mmCIF file of N, CA and C in Angstrom:
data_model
loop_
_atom_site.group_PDB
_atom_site.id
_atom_site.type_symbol
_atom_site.label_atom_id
_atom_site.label_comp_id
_atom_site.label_asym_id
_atom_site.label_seq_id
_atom_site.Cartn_x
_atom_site.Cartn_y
_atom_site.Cartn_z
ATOM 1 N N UNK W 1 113.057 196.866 279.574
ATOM 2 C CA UNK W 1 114.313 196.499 280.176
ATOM 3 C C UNK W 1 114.496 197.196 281.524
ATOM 4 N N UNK W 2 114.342 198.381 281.646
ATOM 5 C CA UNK W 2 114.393 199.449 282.879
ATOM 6 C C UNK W 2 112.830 199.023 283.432
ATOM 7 N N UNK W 3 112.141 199.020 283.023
ATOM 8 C CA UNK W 3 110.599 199.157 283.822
ATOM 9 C C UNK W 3 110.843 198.039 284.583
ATOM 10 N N UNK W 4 111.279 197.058 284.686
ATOM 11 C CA UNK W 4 110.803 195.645 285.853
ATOM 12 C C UNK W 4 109.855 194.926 285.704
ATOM 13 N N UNK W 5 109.072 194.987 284.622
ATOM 14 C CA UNK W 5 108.231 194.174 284.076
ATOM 15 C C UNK W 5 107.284 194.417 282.939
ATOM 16 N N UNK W 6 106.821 194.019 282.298
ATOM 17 C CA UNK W 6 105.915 194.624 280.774
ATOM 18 C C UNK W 6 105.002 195.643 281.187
ATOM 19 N N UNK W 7 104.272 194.990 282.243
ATOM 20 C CA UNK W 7 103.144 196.293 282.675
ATOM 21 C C UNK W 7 103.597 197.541 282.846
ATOM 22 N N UNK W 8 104.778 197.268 283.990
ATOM 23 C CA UNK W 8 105.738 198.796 284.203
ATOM 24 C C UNK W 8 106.271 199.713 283.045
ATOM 25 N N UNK W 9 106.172 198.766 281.816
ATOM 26 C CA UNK W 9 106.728 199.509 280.767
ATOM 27 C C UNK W 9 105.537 200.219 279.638
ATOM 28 N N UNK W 10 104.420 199.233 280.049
ATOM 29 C CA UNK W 10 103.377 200.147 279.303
ATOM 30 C C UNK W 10 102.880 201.248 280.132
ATOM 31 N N UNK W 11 102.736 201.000 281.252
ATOM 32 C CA UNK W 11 102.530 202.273 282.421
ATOM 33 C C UNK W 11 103.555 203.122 282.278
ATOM 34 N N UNK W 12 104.720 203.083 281.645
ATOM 35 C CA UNK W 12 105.878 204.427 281.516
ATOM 36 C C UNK W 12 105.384 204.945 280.239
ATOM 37 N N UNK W 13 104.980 203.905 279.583
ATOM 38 C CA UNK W 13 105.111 204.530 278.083
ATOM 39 C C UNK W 13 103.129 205.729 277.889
ATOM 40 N N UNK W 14 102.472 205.492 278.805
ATOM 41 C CA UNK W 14 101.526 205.812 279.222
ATOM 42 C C UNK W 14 101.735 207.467 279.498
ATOM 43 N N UNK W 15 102.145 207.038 280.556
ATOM 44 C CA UNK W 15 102.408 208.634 281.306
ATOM 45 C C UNK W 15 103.505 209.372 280.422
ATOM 46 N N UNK W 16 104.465 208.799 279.724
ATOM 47 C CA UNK W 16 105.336 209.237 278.848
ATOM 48 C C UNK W 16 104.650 210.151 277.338
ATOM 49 N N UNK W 17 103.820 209.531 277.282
ATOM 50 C CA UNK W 17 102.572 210.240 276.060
ATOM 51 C C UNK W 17 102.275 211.331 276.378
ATOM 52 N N UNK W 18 101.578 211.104 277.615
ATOM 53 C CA UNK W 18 100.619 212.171 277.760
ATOM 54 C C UNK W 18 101.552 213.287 278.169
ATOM 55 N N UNK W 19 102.770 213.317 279.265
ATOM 56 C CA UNK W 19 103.381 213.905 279.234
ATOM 57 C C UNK W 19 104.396 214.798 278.357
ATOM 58 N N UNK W 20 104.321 213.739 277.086
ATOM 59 C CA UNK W 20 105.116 214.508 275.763
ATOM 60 C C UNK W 20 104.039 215.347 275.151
ATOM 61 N N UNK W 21 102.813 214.631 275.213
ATOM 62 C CA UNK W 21 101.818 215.486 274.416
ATOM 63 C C UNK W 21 101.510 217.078 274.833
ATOM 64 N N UNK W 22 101.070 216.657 276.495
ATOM 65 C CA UNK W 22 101.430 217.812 276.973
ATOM 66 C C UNK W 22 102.197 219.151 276.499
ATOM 67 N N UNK W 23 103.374 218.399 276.670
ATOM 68 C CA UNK W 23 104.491 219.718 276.430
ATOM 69 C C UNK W 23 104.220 220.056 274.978
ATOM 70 N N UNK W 24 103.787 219.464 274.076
ATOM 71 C CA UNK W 24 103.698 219.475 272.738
ATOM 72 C C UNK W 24 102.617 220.901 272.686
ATOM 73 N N UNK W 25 101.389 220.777 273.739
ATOM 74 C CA UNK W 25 100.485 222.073 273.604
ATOM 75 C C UNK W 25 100.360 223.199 274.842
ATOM 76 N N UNK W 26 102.131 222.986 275.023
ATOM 77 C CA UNK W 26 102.420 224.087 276.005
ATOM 78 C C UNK W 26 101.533 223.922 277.201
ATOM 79 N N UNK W 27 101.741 222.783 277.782
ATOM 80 C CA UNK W 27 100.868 222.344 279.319
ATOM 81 C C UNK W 27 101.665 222.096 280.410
ATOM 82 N N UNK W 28 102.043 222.724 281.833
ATOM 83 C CA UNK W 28 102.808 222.241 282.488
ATOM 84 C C UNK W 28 102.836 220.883 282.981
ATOM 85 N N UNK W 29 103.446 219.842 282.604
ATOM 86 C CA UNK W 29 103.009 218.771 283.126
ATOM 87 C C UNK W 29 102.222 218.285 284.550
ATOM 88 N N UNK W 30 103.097 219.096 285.122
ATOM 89 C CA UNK W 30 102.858 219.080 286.799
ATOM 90 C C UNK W 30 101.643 219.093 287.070
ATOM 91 N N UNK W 31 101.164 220.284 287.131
ATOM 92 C CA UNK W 31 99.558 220.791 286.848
ATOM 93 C C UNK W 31 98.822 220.049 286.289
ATOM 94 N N UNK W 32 99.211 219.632 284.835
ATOM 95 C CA UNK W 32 98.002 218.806 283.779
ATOM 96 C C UNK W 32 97.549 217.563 284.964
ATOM 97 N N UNK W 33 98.282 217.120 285.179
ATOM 98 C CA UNK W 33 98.706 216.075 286.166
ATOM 99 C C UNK W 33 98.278 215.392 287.176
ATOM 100 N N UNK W 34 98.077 216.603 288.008
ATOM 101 C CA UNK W 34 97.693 216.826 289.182
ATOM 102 C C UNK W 34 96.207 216.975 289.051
ATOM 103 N N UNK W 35 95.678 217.672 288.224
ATOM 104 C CA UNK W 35 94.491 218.335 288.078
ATOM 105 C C UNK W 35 93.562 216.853 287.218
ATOM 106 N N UNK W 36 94.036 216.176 286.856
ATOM 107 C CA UNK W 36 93.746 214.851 286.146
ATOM 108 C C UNK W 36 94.027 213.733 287.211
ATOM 109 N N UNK W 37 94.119 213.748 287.431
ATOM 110 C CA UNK W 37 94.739 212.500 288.935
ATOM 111 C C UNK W 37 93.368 213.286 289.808
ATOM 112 N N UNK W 38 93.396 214.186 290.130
ATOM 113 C CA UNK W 38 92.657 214.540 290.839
ATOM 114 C C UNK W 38 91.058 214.665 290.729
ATOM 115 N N UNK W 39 91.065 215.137 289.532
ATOM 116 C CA UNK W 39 89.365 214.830 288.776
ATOM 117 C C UNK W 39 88.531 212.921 288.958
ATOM 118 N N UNK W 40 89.878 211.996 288.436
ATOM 119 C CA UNK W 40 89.729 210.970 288.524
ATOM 120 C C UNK W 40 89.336 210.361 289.827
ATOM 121 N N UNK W 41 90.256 210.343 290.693
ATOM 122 C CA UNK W 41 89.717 209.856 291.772
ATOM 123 C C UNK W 41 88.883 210.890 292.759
ATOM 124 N N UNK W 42 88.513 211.859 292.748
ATOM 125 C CA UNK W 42 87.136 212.410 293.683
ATOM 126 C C UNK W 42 86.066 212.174 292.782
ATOM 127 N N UNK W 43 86.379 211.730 291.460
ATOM 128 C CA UNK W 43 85.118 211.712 290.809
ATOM 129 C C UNK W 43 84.147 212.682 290.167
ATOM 130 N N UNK W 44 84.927 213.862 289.694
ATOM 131 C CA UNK W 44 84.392 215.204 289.507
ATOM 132 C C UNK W 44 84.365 214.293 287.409
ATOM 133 N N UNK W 45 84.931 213.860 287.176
ATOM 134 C CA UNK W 45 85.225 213.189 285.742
ATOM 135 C C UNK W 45 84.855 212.027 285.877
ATOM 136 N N UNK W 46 83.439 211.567 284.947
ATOM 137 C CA UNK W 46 83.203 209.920 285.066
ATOM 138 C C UNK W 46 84.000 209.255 283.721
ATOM 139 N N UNK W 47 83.581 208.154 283.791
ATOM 140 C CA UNK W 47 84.016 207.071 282.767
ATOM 141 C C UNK W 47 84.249 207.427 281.522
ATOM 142 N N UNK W 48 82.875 207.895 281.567
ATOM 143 C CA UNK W 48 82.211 208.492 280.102
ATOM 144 C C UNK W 48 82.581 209.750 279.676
ATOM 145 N N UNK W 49 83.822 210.043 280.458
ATOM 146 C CA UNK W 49 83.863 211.492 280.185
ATOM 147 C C UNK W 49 85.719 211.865 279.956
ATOM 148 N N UNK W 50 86.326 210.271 280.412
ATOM 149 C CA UNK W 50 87.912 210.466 280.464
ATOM 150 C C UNK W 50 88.244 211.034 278.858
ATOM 151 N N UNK W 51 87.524 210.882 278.127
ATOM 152 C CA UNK W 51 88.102 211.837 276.694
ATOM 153 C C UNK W 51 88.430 213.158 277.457
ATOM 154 N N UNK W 52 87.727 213.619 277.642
ATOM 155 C CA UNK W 52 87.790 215.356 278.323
ATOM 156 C C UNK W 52 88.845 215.091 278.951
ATOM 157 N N UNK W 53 90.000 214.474 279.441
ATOM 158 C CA UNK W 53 91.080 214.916 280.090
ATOM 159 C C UNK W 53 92.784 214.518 279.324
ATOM 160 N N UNK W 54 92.178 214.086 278.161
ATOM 161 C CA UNK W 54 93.477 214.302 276.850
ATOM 162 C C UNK W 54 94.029 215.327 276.889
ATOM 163 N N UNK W 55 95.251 215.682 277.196
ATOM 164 C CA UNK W 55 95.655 216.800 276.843
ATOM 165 C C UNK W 55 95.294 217.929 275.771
ATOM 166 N N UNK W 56 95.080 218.462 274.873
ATOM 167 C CA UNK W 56 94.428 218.997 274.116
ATOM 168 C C UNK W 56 92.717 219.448 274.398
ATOM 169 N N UNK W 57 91.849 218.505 275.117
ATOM 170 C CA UNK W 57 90.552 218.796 275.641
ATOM 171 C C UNK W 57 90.932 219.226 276.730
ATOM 172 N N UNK W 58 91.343 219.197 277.696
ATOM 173 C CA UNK W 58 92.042 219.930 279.011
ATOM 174 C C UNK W 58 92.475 221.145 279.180
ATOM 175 N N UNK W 59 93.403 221.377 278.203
ATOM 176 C CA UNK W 59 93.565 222.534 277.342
ATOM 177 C C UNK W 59 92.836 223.474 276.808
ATOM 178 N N UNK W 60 91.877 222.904 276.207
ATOM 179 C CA UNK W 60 90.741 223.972 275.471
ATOM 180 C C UNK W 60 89.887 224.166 276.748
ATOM 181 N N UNK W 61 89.660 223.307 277.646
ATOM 182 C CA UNK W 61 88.599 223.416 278.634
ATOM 183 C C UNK W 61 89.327 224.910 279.322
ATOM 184 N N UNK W 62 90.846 224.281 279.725
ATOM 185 C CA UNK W 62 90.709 225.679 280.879
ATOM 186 C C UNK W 62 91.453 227.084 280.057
ATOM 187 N N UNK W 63 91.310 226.541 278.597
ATOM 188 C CA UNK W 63 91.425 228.326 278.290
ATOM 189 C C UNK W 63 90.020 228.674 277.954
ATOM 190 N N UNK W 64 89.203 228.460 277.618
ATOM 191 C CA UNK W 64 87.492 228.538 277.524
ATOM 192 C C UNK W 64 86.885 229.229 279.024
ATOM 193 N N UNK W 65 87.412 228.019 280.374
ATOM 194 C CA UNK W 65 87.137 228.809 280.992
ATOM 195 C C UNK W 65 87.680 230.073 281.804
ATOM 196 N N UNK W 66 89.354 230.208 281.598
ATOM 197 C CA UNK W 66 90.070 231.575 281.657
ATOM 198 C C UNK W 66 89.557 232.637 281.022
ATOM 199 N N UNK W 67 89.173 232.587 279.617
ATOM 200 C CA UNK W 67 88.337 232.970 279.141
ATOM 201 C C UNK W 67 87.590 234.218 280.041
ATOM 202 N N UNK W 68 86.116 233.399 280.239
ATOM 203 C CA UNK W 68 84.995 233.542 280.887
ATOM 204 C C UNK W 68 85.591 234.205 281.971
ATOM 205 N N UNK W 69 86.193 233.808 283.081
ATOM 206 C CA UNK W 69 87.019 234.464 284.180
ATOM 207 C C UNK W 69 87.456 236.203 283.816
ATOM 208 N N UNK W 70 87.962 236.070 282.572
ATOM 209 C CA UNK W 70 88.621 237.183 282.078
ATOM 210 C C UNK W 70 87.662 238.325 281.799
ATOM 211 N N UNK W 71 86.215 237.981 281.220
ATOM 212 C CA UNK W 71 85.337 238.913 280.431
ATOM 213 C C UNK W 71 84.570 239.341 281.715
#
């Protein structure tokens, strides 16, 4: 009804996920975000690899490598 058309509303309900999920495993959205938008288009993340940027794999990635940073 608000989106302006069906697509617009699966594209809200899209970013609306990931963004709830997010917050669900204590992720700043902003960041998750940014850092995913950004992998995608320079291409540092292929096709075969968009699992790795679910919230939750994103998550484990950069405390794994905070981690490492840390030791």
């Amino acid at each position: 009804m608000f989106a302006g058309s069906e697509g617009g509303a699966e594209t809200w309900t899209t970013l609306a996920s990931l963004i709830s999920t997010g917050k669900l495993h204590d992720i700043d959205p902003r960041h998750y975000l940014t850092d995913v938008l950004e992998r995608i288009v320079s291409g540092r993340t292929t096709i075969n690899q968009l699992h790795m940027l679910l919230p939750w794999n994103w998550k484990a990635e950069r405390d794994s490598s905070q981690a490492k940073l840390a030791a």
